[in-house]
PDB file of C-alpha atoms in Angstrom:
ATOM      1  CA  UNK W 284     149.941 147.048  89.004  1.00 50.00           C
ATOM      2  CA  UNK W 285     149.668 147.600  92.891  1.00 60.00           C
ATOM      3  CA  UNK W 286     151.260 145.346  95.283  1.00 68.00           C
ATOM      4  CA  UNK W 287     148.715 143.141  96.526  1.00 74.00           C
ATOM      5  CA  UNK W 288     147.552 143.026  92.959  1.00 78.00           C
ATOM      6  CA  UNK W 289     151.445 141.817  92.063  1.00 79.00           C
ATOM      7  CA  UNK W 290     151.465 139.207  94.914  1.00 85.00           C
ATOM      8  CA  UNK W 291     147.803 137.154  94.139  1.00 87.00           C
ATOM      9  CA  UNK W 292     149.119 136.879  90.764  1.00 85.00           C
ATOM     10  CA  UNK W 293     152.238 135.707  91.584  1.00 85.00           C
ATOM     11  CA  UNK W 294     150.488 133.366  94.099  1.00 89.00           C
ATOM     12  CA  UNK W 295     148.486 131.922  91.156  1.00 89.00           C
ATOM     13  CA  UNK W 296     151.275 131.760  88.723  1.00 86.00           C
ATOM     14  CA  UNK W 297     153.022 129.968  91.205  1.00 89.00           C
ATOM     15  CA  UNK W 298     150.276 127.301  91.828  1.00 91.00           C
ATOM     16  CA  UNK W 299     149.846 126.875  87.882  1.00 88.00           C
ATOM     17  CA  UNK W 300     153.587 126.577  87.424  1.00 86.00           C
ATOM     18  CA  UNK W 301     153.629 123.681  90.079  1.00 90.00           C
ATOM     19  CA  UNK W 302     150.779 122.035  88.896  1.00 89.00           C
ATOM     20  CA  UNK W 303     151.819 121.692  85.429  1.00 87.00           C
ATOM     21  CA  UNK W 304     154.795 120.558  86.648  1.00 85.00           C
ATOM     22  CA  UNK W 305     153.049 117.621  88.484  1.00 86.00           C
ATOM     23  CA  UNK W 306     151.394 116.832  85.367  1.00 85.00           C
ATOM     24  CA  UNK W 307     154.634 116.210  83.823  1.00 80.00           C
ATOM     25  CA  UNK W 308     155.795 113.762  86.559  1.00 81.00           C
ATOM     26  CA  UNK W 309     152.460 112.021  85.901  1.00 84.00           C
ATOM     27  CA  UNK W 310     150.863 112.791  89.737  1.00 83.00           C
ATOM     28  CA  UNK W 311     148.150 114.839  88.574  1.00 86.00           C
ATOM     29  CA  UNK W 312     146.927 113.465  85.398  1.00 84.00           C
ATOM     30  CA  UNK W 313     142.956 113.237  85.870  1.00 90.00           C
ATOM     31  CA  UNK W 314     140.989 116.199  86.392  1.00 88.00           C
ATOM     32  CA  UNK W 315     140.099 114.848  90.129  1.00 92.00           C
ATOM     33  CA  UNK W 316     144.020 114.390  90.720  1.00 92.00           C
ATOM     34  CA  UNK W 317     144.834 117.914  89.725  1.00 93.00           C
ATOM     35  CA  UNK W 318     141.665 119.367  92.319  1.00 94.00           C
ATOM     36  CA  UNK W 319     143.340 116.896  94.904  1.00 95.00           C
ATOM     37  CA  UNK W 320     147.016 118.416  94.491  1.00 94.00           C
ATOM     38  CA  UNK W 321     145.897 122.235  94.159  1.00 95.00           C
ATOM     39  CA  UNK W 322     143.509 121.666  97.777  1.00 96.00           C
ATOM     40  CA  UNK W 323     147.170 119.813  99.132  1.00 95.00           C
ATOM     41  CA  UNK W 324     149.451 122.705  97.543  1.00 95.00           C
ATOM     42  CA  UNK W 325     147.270 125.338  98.906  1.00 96.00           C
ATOM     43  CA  UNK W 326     147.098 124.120 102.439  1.00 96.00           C
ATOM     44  CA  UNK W 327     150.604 123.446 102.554  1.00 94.00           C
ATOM     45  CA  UNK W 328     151.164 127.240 101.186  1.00 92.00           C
ATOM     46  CA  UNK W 329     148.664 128.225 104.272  1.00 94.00           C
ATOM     47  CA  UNK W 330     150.124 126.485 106.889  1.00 93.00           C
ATOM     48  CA  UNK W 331     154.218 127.100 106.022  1.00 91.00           C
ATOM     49  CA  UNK W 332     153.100 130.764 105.502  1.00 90.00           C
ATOM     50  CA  UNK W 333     154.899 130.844 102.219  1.00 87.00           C
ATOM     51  CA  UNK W 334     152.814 134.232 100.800  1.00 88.00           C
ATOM     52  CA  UNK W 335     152.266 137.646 101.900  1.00 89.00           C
ATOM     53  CA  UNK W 336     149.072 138.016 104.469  1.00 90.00           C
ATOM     54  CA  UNK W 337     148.150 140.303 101.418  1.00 89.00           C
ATOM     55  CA  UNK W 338     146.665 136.797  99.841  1.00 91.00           C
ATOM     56  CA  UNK W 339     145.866 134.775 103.194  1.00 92.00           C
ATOM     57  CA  UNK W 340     141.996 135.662 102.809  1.00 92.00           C
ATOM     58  CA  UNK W 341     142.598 134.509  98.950  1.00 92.00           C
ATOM     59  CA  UNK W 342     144.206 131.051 100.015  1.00 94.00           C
ATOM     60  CA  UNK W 343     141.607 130.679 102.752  1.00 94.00           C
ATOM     61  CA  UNK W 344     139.099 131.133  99.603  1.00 93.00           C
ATOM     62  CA  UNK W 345     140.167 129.120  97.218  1.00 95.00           C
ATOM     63  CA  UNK W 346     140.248 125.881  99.884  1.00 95.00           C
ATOM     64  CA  UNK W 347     136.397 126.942 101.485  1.00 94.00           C
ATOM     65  CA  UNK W 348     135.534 126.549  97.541  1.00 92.00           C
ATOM     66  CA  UNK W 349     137.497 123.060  97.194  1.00 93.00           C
ATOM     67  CA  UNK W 350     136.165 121.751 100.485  1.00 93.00           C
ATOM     68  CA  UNK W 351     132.687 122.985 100.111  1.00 92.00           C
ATOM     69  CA  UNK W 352     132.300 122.180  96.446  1.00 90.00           C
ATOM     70  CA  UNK W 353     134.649 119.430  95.830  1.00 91.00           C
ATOM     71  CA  UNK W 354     135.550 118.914  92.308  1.00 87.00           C
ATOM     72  CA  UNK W 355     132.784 120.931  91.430  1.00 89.00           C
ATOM     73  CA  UNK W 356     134.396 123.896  92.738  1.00 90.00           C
ATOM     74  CA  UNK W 357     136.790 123.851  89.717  1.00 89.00           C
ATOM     75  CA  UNK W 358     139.255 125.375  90.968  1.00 93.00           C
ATOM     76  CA  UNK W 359     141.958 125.300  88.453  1.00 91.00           C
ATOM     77  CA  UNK W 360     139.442 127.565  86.303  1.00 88.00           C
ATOM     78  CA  UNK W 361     139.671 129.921  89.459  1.00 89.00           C
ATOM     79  CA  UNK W 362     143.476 130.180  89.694  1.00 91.00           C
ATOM     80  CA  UNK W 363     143.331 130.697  85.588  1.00 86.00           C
ATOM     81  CA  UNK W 364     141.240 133.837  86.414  1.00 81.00           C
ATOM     82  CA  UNK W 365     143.267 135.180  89.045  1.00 83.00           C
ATOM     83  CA  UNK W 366     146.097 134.754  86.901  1.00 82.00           C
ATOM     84  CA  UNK W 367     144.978 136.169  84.100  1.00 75.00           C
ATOM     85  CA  UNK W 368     143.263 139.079  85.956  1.00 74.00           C
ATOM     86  CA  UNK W 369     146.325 140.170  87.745  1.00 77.00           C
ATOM     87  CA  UNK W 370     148.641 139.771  84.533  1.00 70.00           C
ATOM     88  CA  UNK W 371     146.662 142.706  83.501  1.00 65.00           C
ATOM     89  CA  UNK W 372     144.967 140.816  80.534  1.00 64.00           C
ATOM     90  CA  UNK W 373     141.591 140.587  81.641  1.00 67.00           C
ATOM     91  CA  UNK W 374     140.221 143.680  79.693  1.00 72.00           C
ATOM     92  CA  UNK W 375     141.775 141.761  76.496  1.00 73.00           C
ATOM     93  CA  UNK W 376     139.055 138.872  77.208  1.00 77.00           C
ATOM     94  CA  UNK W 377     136.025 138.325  75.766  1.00 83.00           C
ATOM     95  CA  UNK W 378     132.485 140.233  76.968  1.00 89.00           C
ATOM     96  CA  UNK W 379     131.582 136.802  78.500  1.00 87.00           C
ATOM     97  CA  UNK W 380     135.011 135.853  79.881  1.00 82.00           C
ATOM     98  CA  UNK W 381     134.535 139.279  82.125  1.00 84.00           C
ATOM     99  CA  UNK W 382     130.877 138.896  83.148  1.00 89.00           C
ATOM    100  CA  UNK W 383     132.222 135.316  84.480  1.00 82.00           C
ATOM    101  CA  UNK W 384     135.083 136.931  86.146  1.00 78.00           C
ATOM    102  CA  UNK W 385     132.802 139.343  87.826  1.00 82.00           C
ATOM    103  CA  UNK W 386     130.257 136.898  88.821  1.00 83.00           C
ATOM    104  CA  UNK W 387     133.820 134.761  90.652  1.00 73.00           C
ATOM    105  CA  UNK W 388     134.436 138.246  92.495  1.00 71.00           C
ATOM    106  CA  UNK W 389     130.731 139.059  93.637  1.00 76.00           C
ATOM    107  CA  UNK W 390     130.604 135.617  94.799  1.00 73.00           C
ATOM    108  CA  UNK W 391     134.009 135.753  96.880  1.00 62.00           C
ATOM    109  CA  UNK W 392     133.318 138.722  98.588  1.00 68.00           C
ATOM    110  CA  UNK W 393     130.093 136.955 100.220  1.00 72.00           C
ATOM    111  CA  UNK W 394     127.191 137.979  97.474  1.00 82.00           C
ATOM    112  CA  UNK W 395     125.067 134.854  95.969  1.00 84.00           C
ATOM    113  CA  UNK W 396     124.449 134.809  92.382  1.00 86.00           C
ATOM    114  CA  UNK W 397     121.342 133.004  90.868  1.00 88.00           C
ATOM    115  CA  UNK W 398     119.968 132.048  87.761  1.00 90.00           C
ATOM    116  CA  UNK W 399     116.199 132.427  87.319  1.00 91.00           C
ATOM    117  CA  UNK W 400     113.730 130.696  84.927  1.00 92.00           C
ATOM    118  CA  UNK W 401     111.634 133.099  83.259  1.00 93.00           C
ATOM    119  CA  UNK W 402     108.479 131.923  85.136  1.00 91.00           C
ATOM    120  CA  UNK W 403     110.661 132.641  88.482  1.00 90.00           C
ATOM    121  CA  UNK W 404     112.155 135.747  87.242  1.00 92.00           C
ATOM    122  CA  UNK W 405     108.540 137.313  86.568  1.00 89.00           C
ATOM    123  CA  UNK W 406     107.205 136.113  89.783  1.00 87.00           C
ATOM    124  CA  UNK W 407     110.321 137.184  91.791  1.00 82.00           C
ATOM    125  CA  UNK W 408     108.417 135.595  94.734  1.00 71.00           C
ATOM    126  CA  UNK W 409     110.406 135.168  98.190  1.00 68.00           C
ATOM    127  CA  UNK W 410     113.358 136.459  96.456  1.00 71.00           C
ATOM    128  CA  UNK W 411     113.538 139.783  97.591  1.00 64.00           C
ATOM    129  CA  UNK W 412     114.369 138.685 101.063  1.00 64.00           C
ATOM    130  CA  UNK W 413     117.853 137.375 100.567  1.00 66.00           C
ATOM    131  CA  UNK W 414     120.750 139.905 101.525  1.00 77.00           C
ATOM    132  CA  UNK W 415     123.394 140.780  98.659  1.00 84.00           C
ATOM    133  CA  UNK W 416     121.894 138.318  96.128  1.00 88.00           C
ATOM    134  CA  UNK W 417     122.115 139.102  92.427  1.00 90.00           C
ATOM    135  CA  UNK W 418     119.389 137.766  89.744  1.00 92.00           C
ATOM    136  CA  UNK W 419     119.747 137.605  86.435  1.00 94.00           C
ATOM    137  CA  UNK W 420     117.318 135.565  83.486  1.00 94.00           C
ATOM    138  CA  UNK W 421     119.050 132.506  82.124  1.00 93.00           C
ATOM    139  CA  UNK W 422     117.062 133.080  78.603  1.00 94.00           C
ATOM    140  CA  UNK W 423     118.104 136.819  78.579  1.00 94.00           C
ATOM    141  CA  UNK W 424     121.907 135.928  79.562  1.00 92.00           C
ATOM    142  CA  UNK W 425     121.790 133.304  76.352  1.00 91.00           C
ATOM    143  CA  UNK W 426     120.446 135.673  74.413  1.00 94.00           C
ATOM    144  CA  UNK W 427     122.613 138.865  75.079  1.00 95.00           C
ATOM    145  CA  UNK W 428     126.175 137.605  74.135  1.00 93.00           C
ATOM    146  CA  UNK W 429     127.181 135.838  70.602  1.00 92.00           C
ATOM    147  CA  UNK W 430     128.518 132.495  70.503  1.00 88.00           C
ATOM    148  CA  UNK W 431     132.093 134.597  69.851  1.00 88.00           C
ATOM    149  CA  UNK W 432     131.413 135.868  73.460  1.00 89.00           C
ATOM    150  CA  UNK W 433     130.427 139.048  72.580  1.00 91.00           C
ATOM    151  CA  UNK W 434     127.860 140.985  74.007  1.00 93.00           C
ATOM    152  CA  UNK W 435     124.663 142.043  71.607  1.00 95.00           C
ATOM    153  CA  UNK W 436     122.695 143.773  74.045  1.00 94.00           C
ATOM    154  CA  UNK W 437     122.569 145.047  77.239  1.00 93.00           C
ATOM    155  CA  UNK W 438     121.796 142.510  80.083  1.00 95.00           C
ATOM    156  CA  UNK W 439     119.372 143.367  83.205  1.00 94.00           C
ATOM    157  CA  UNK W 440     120.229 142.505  86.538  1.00 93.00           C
ATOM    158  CA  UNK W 441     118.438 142.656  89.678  1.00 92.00           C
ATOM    159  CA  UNK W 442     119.917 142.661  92.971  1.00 90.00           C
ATOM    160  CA  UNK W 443     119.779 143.075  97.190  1.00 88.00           C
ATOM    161  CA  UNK W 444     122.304 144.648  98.584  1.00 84.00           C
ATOM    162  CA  UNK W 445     124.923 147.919  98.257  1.00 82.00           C
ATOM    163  CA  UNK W 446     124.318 149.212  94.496  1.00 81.00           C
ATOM    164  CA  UNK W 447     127.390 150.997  94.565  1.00 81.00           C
ATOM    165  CA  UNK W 448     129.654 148.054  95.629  1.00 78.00           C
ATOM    166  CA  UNK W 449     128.313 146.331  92.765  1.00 82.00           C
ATOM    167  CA  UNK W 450     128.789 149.008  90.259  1.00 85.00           C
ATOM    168  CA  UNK W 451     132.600 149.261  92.103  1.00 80.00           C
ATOM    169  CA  UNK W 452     133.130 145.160  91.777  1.00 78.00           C
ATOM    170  CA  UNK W 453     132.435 145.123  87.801  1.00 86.00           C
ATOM    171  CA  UNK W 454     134.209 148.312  87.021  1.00 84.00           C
ATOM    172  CA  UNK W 455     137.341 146.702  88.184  1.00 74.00           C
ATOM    173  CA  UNK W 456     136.420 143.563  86.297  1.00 77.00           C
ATOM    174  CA  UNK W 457     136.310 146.123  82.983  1.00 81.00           C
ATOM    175  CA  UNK W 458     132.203 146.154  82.847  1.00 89.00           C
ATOM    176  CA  UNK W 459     130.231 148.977  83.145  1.00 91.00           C
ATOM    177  CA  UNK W 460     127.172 148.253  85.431  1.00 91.00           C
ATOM    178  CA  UNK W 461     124.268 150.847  85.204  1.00 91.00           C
ATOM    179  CA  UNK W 462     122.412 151.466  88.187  1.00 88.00           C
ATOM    180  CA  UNK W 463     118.428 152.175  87.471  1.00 88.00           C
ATOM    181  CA  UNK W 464     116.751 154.152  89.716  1.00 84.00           C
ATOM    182  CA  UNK W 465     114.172 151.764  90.290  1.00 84.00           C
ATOM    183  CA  UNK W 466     112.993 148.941  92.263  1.00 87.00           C
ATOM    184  CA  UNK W 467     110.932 145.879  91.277  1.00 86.00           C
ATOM    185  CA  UNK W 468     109.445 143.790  93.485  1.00 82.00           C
ATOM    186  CA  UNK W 469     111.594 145.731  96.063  1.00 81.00           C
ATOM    187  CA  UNK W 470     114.814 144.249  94.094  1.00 87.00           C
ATOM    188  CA  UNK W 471     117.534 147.383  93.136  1.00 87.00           C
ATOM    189  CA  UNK W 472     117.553 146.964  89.103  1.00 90.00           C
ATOM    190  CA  UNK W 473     121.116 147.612  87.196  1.00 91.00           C
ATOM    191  CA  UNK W 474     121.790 146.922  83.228  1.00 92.00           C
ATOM    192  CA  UNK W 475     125.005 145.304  82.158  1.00 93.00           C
ATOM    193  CA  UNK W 476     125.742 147.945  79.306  1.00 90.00           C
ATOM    194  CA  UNK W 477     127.877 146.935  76.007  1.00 87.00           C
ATOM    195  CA  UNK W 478     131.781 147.655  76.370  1.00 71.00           C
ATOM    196  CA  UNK W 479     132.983 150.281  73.933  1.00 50.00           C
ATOM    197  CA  UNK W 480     135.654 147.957  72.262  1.00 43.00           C
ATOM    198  CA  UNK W 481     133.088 145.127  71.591  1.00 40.00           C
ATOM    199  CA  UNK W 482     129.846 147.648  70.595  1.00 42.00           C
ATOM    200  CA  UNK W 483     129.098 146.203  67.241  1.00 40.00           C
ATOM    201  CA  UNK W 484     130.630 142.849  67.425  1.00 40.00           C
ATOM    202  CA  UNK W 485     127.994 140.067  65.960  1.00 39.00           C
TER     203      UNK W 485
END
């Protein structure tokens, strides 16, 4: 495990470990409670400068998300990930579990990440304009992974923006993203291929 890798986890494990320990002195009981004492414990990390500046831009994340999404921003499910990610577990997680984790790192490094209908993802209209946006049909992502979490068959994405970055961001997240050498609609076209350990899996 590299360094930085070392410190974000030990950033998150720290944040869990507090948390849970609030929990146990009854202060952050409720679901809203818990967002309102990770946004508070994270701040307070910022501004007493208690982490390497390896994990300043991951702080600075984590409270845009809070602040911009509120409790919708779930960010306890976000430190989980980080934790579990830089424990080295991640490629022990479900199919699923990693195309989620993925999705959490496209989306923090500034791409958008959108859902289409099947009526919008056959149009495709006024989509193509939108700089390092990934697409992907909500009927084909329900239909290519088991309720076990498993993926059945490979998933197609379409995307703006640096194919190779992509194909970079899920390798690390143990996915293997195939890059087409196509365009439709002007849209870069990639297939989320089945993972060797879970071929087979139904």
């Amino acid at each position: 495990m590299d360094k930085p890798t070392q410190e974000l986890g030990h950033l998150a494990w720290c944040l869990l470990i507090a948390l849970q320990l609030a929990k146990q002195d009854g202060k952050a009981q409720t679901p809203m409670n818990q967002h309102l004492f990770i946004m508070q414990w994270l701040a307070g990390a910022q501004k007493q400068k208690r982490f390497p500046k390896s994990v300043a831009i991951d702080i600075q994340w984590l409270l845009n998300q809070g602040k911009t999404y509120g409790f919708g921003a779930k960010l306890k499910e976000k430190v989980d990930y980080l934790y579990r990610s830089c424990a080295g577990v991640l490629k022990d997680q479900t199919d699923l579990f990693r195309l989620t984790y993925a999705l959490e790192v496209v989306k923090a490094t500034g791409w958008k990440y959108i859902l289409l209908s099947d009526k919008l993802w056959k149009d495709m209209e006024g989509h193509s304009q939108t700089a390092a946006a990934m697409y992907i049909q909500q009927s084909q992502l329900d239909a290519c992974f088991n309720p076990a979490g498993h993926q059945v068959a490979p998933l197609e994405m379409r995307f703006v923006g640096n194919p190779v970055a992509l194909v970079n961001m899920f390798a690390e997240c143990e996915l293997t993203l195939a890059w087409r050498e196509e365009t439709i609609k002007g849209l870069h076209v990639a297939e989320l291929q089945l993972h060797h350990a879970d071929e087979g899996k139904e």
